[in-house]
Amino acid sequence: SKKIVIKIGSSTITSKDGVINKKFLDSLASQVKSLIDKGKQVVIVSSGARIAGVSTLCRWSRKEDVNYKQALCAIGQVELMDSYRIIFNKYNVHVAQILLTREDFNDSSRTLNIRNTLFTLLDENVIPIVNENDTVCVEEIKIGDNDMLAAQTTVLWNADLLIILSDINGIYDKSPVEHKDAKLIELVDNIDELEKNISIGRSSSFGTGGISTKLKAARLVNKFDINMIVANGKKDNIIEKLESGEEKGTVFI
Ligand code: ADP
């Protein structure tokens, strides 16, 4: 694949206490750098703003209040981008911030502008880092989660592959956290069939989407003949290993 969208889940970008996981970001930066060196183009969709906001302020109060949540995202987005900027710069890679809402994908002049900005950044070898613009989104009108934002970005950019990095090796027949004997599903060519045959447990404490939004994202990109992979972001060199076949994750074709 030449054009790759990589989505980073909240539980992957932050450690247990909500602090941004610098070790993970460093490994991501080095993997993205080697993809660029191979002539590939990468767009990152990153979660984690709200959690970073929580750990910045060191308080959890009023966390269900919508405006408070939006404020936490605004605070955390800066922390998040700051970490991306510093760590990617170590590998001589520049990053750019793109904040989007669902409406942006329904408006043709906006999608044209987004596409043009993406193309220009990528021509300059700058990595766009996309996140939802939480300030202008009330909970109900949000894209909902970054799995769908990543899928919409993948389609808009006409990428070849969407890689969703989470804290699990892929999609299992039942929740791997609750069931020790859960089996990894390596290939999905029929999402309706898959949905009938698996059970979906709770998502991780910081995750928002869970498995059902990942299936929704897969449906969208597959409709445009684009493959999607769910894999474990915590494994060393996961992107390279996926490309070489050493690691499989769950592939949606
Ligand atoms: P992210 O923040 O990376 O988007 P989520 O927490 O939203 O991740 O979703 C991943 C979590 O979903 C896993 O950590 C796992 O505990 C849970 N889960 C529930 N059911 C399943 C299943 N059938 N297969 C895989 N993971 C599952």
CSV table of C-alpha atoms and ligand atoms in Angstrom, one decimal:
chain,number,residue,atom,x,y,z
A,1,SER,CA,0.0,0.0,0.0
A,2,LYS,CA,1.2,3.5,-0.8
A,3,LYS,CA,-1.3,5.7,1.0
A,4,ILE,CA,-1.9,4.6,4.5
A,5,VAL,CA,-4.2,6.0,7.3
A,6,ILE,CA,-3.2,5.0,10.8
A,7,LYS,CA,-5.7,5.5,13.6
A,8,ILE,CA,-4.3,5.5,17.1
A,9,GLY,CA,-6.8,4.7,19.9
A,10,SER,CA,-6.9,6.4,23.3
A,11,SER,CA,-5.8,3.3,25.1
A,12,THR,CA,-2.7,3.1,22.8
A,13,ILE,CA,-1.6,6.7,23.0
A,14,THR,CA,-1.9,7.0,26.8
A,15,SER,CA,-0.6,4.9,29.7
A,16,LYS,CA,-3.0,3.6,32.3
A,17,ASP,CA,-3.0,6.9,34.3
A,18,GLY,CA,-3.9,9.0,31.2
A,19,VAL,CA,-0.4,10.3,30.6
A,20,ILE,CA,0.7,10.4,27.0
A,21,ASN,CA,2.8,7.3,26.3
A,22,LYS,CA,6.1,8.8,24.9
A,23,LYS,CA,7.6,5.4,24.3
A,24,PHE,CA,4.7,4.4,22.0
A,25,LEU,CA,4.9,7.8,20.2
A,26,ASP,CA,8.6,7.3,19.7
A,27,SER,CA,8.1,3.9,18.1
A,28,LEU,CA,5.2,5.3,16.0
A,29,ALA,CA,7.5,8.1,14.8
A,30,SER,CA,10.3,5.8,13.8
A,31,GLN,CA,7.8,3.5,12.0
A,32,VAL,CA,6.2,6.4,10.1
A,33,LYS,CA,9.7,7.7,9.2
A,34,SER,CA,10.7,4.4,7.7
A,35,LEU,CA,7.4,4.3,5.7
A,36,ILE,CA,8.2,7.8,4.3
A,37,ASP,CA,11.7,6.7,3.4
A,38,LYS,CA,10.1,3.9,1.4
A,39,GLY,CA,8.1,6.5,-0.6
A,40,LYS,CA,4.8,5.9,1.2
A,41,GLN,CA,2.4,8.6,2.5
A,42,VAL,CA,0.9,8.5,5.9
A,43,VAL,CA,-2.0,10.3,7.6
A,44,ILE,CA,-2.5,9.8,11.3
A,45,VAL,CA,-5.9,10.0,13.1
A,46,SER,CA,-5.2,10.4,16.8
A,47,SER,CA,-7.5,10.1,19.8
A,48,GLY,CA,-6.4,10.9,23.3
A,49,ALA,CA,-7.1,14.7,23.6
A,50,ARG,CA,-9.7,14.3,26.4
A,51,ILE,CA,-7.6,12.0,28.5
A,52,ALA,CA,-4.5,14.2,28.0
A,53,GLY,CA,-6.7,17.1,29.2
A,54,VAL,CA,-7.7,15.1,32.3
A,55,SER,CA,-4.2,14.2,33.2
A,56,THR,CA,-3.0,17.8,32.5
A,57,LEU,CA,-5.5,19.3,34.9
A,58,CYS,CA,-5.2,16.3,37.3
A,59,ARG,CA,-8.9,16.3,38.1
A,60,TRP,CA,-11.8,14.2,37.2
A,61,SER,CA,-14.7,16.3,38.6
A,62,ARG,CA,-17.7,17.1,36.4
A,63,LYS,CA,-16.5,14.7,33.8
A,64,GLU,CA,-19.9,14.0,32.5
A,65,ASP,CA,-20.7,17.6,31.8
A,66,VAL,CA,-20.5,18.2,28.0
A,67,ASN,CA,-18.9,21.6,28.1
A,68,TYR,CA,-16.4,20.4,30.6
A,69,LYS,CA,-15.6,17.4,28.3
A,70,GLN,CA,-15.1,19.9,25.4
A,71,ALA,CA,-12.8,22.0,27.6
A,72,LEU,CA,-10.7,19.0,28.5
A,73,CYS,CA,-10.4,18.2,24.8
A,74,ALA,CA,-9.2,21.7,24.1
A,75,ILE,CA,-6.6,21.5,26.8
A,76,GLY,CA,-5.5,18.0,25.9
A,77,GLN,CA,-5.3,18.6,22.2
A,78,VAL,CA,-2.4,21.0,22.8
A,79,GLU,CA,-0.6,18.5,25.0
A,80,LEU,CA,-1.2,15.8,22.4
A,81,MET,CA,0.2,17.8,19.5
A,82,ASP,CA,3.1,19.0,21.6
A,83,SER,CA,4.1,15.4,22.2
A,84,TYR,CA,3.7,14.5,18.5
A,85,ARG,CA,5.7,17.6,17.4
A,86,ILE,CA,8.6,17.0,19.7
A,87,ILE,CA,8.9,13.3,19.2
A,88,PHE,CA,8.4,13.3,15.4
A,89,ASN,CA,10.9,16.2,15.0
A,90,LYS,CA,13.5,13.8,16.5
A,91,TYR,CA,13.1,11.8,13.3
A,92,ASN,CA,13.1,15.0,11.2
A,93,VAL,CA,9.4,14.6,10.5
A,94,HIS,CA,7.1,17.6,10.7
A,95,VAL,CA,3.5,17.3,11.8
A,96,ALA,CA,0.4,19.4,11.1
A,97,GLN,CA,-2.9,19.5,13.0
A,98,ILE,CA,-6.2,19.0,11.2
A,99,LEU,CA,-9.4,19.3,13.3
A,100,LEU,CA,-12.6,18.1,11.5
A,101,THR,CA,-16.3,17.7,12.2
A,102,ARG,CA,-18.9,15.5,10.6
A,103,GLU,CA,-20.4,18.4,8.7
A,104,ASP,CA,-17.1,18.9,7.0
A,105,PHE,CA,-17.5,15.6,5.2
A,106,ASN,CA,-21.0,16.5,3.9
A,107,ASP,CA,-20.0,19.8,2.3
A,108,SER,CA,-18.3,19.6,-1.1
A,109,SER,CA,-16.3,22.8,-0.8
A,110,ARG,CA,-15.1,21.8,2.6
A,111,THR,CA,-14.1,18.3,1.4
A,112,LEU,CA,-12.2,19.9,-1.5
A,113,ASN,CA,-10.4,22.2,0.9
A,114,ILE,CA,-9.5,19.3,3.2
A,115,ARG,CA,-8.3,17.2,0.3
A,116,ASN,CA,-6.1,20.0,-1.1
A,117,THR,CA,-4.6,20.7,2.4
A,118,LEU,CA,-3.9,17.0,2.8
A,119,PHE,CA,-2.2,16.7,-0.6
A,120,THR,CA,-0.1,19.8,0.0
A,121,LEU,CA,1.1,18.6,3.4
A,122,LEU,CA,1.9,15.1,2.1
A,123,ASP,CA,3.8,16.6,-1.0
A,124,GLU,CA,6.0,18.3,1.6
A,125,ASN,CA,6.4,15.1,3.6
A,126,VAL,CA,4.6,16.6,6.5
A,127,ILE,CA,2.4,14.2,8.5
A,128,PRO,CA,-1.2,15.4,9.0
A,129,ILE,CA,-2.6,14.5,12.4
A,130,VAL,CA,-6.4,14.5,12.3
A,131,ASN,CA,-8.7,14.6,15.2
A,132,GLU,CA,-12.3,15.6,15.8
A,133,ASN,CA,-12.9,19.3,16.5
A,134,ASP,CA,-14.5,18.8,19.8
A,135,THR,CA,-15.1,22.5,20.5
A,136,VAL,CA,-17.7,22.8,17.8
A,137,CYS,CA,-19.3,19.4,18.3
A,138,VAL,CA,-22.0,18.8,20.9
A,139,GLU,CA,-21.9,15.1,21.9
A,140,GLU,CA,-25.0,14.2,19.8
A,141,ILE,CA,-23.7,15.6,16.5
A,142,LYS,CA,-20.2,14.2,16.7
A,143,ILE,CA,-18.9,11.7,14.3
A,144,GLY,CA,-18.9,9.7,17.5
A,145,ASP,CA,-15.5,8.3,17.6
A,146,ASN,CA,-12.3,8.4,15.7
A,147,ASP,CA,-12.8,5.0,14.1
A,148,MET,CA,-15.4,6.6,11.9
A,149,LEU,CA,-13.4,9.8,11.5
A,150,ALA,CA,-10.5,7.7,10.3
A,151,ALA,CA,-12.7,5.8,7.9
A,152,GLN,CA,-14.1,9.0,6.4
A,153,THR,CA,-10.6,10.4,6.1
A,154,THR,CA,-9.5,7.2,4.4
A,155,VAL,CA,-12.3,7.5,1.8
A,156,LEU,CA,-11.8,11.3,1.3
A,157,TRP,CA,-8.1,10.9,0.7
A,158,ASN,CA,-8.7,7.7,-1.4
A,159,ALA,CA,-6.1,5.8,0.7
A,160,ASP,CA,-5.1,2.2,0.0
A,161,LEU,CA,-5.3,1.0,3.6
A,162,LEU,CA,-6.6,1.9,7.0
A,163,ILE,CA,-4.7,0.6,10.0
A,164,ILE,CA,-6.5,0.8,13.3
A,165,LEU,CA,-4.0,0.5,16.2
A,166,SER,CA,-5.7,-0.6,19.4
A,167,ASP,CA,-4.7,-2.3,22.6
A,168,ILE,CA,-5.8,-5.8,21.3
A,169,ASN,CA,-4.4,-8.0,18.6
A,170,GLY,CA,-7.5,-7.7,16.5
A,171,ILE,CA,-11.2,-8.7,16.7
A,172,TYR,CA,-12.0,-11.8,18.7
A,173,ASP,CA,-15.0,-14.1,18.7
A,174,LYS,CA,-15.7,-12.7,22.2
A,175,SER,CA,-14.1,-10.1,24.5
A,176,PRO,CA,-10.5,-11.2,25.1
A,177,VAL,CA,-10.4,-9.3,28.4
A,178,GLU,CA,-13.4,-11.2,29.8
A,179,HIS,CA,-12.7,-14.6,28.2
A,180,LYS,CA,-9.3,-16.3,28.2
A,181,ASP,CA,-10.3,-18.7,25.4
A,182,ALA,CA,-11.3,-16.0,23.0
A,183,LYS,CA,-10.1,-16.7,19.4
A,184,LEU,CA,-8.6,-14.1,17.1
A,185,ILE,CA,-10.4,-13.7,13.8
A,186,GLU,CA,-7.7,-13.1,11.1
A,187,LEU,CA,-9.8,-12.4,8.0
A,188,VAL,CA,-13.2,-10.9,7.5
A,189,ASP,CA,-14.8,-10.8,4.1
A,190,ASN,CA,-18.4,-10.5,5.3
A,191,ILE,CA,-19.1,-8.2,8.2
A,192,ASP,CA,-22.8,-9.1,8.6
A,193,GLU,CA,-21.7,-12.7,9.0
A,194,LEU,CA,-19.0,-11.7,11.5
A,195,GLU,CA,-21.5,-9.7,13.6
A,196,LYS,CA,-23.8,-12.7,13.9
A,197,ASN,CA,-20.9,-14.9,15.1
A,198,ILE,CA,-19.1,-12.8,17.7
A,199,SER,CA,-20.0,-11.2,21.0
A,200,ILE,CA,-18.8,-7.8,21.8
A,201,GLY,CA,-17.8,-6.9,25.3
A,202,ARG,CA,-17.2,-3.5,27.0
A,203,SER,CA,-14.5,-1.3,25.5
A,204,SER,CA,-11.5,-0.3,27.5
A,205,SER,CA,-12.0,2.5,30.1
A,206,PHE,CA,-10.6,5.3,27.9
A,207,GLY,CA,-11.8,3.9,24.6
A,208,THR,CA,-15.0,5.5,23.3
A,209,GLY,CA,-15.8,3.5,20.2
A,210,GLY,CA,-15.2,-0.1,21.1
A,211,ILE,CA,-15.6,-2.9,18.5
A,212,SER,CA,-18.9,-1.9,17.0
A,213,THR,CA,-17.5,1.4,15.6
A,214,LYS,CA,-14.5,-0.5,14.2
A,215,LEU,CA,-16.9,-2.7,12.3
A,216,LYS,CA,-18.8,0.4,11.1
A,217,ALA,CA,-15.5,1.9,9.9
A,218,ALA,CA,-14.6,-1.3,8.1
A,219,ARG,CA,-18.0,-1.3,6.4
A,220,LEU,CA,-17.4,2.2,5.1
A,221,VAL,CA,-13.9,1.7,3.7
A,222,ASN,CA,-14.7,-1.8,2.3
A,223,LYS,CA,-17.5,-0.2,0.3
A,224,PHE,CA,-14.8,1.8,-1.5
A,225,ASP,CA,-12.7,-1.3,-2.0
A,226,ILE,CA,-10.2,-0.2,0.7
A,227,ASN,CA,-8.9,-2.8,3.2
A,228,MET,CA,-8.8,-2.2,6.9
A,229,ILE,CA,-6.6,-3.9,9.6
A,230,VAL,CA,-7.2,-3.9,13.3
A,231,ALA,CA,-3.9,-4.6,15.1
A,232,ASN,CA,-2.1,-4.2,18.4
A,233,GLY,CA,-0.3,-0.8,18.6
A,234,LYS,CA,1.8,-1.9,21.6
A,235,LYS,CA,3.7,-4.5,19.6
A,236,ASP,CA,7.1,-3.4,18.4
A,237,ASN,CA,7.3,-2.4,14.8
A,238,ILE,CA,3.7,-3.5,14.2
A,239,ILE,CA,3.3,-1.7,10.9
A,240,GLU,CA,6.3,-3.4,9.3
A,241,LYS,CA,5.3,-6.7,10.7
A,242,LEU,CA,1.8,-6.4,9.2
A,243,GLU,CA,3.4,-5.6,5.9
A,244,SER,CA,5.7,-8.6,6.0
A,245,GLY,CA,3.0,-10.9,7.3
A,246,GLU,CA,4.8,-11.6,10.5
A,247,GLU,CA,1.8,-10.2,12.4
A,248,LYS,CA,-1.7,-10.5,11.1
A,249,GLY,CA,-4.2,-8.7,13.2
A,250,THR,CA,-7.7,-8.8,11.8
A,251,VAL,CA,-7.9,-7.9,8.1
A,252,PHE,CA,-11.2,-6.7,6.6
A,253,ILE,CA,-11.3,-7.1,2.8
B,1,ADP,P1,-9.5,2.1,21.1
B,1,ADP,O1,-9.4,3.1,22.2
B,1,ADP,O2,-8.2,1.6,20.6
B,1,ADP,O3,-10.4,2.5,20.0
B,1,ADP,P2,-11.6,0.5,22.4
B,1,ADP,O4,-11.3,0.5,23.9
B,1,ADP,O5,-12.6,1.4,22.0
B,1,ADP,O6,-10.2,0.8,21.7
B,1,ADP,O7,-11.9,-0.9,21.9
B,1,ADP,C1,-11.0,-2.0,22.1
B,1,ADP,C2,-11.4,-2.9,23.3
B,1,ADP,O8,-12.6,-3.6,23.0
B,1,ADP,C3,-10.5,-4.0,23.6
B,1,ADP,O9,-9.5,-3.5,24.6
B,1,ADP,C4,-11.3,-5.1,24.3
B,1,ADP,O10,-11.3,-5.0,25.7
B,1,ADP,C5,-12.8,-4.7,23.9
B,1,ADP,N1,-13.5,-5.8,23.2
B,1,ADP,C6,-14.8,-6.2,23.5
B,1,ADP,N2,-15.2,-7.2,22.7
B,1,ADP,C7,-14.2,-7.5,21.9
B,1,ADP,C8,-14.0,-8.5,20.9
B,1,ADP,N3,-15.0,-9.3,20.5
B,1,ADP,N4,-12.8,-8.5,20.2
B,1,ADP,C9,-11.8,-7.7,20.5
B,1,ADP,N5,-11.9,-6.7,21.5
B,1,ADP,C10,-13.1,-6.6,22.2
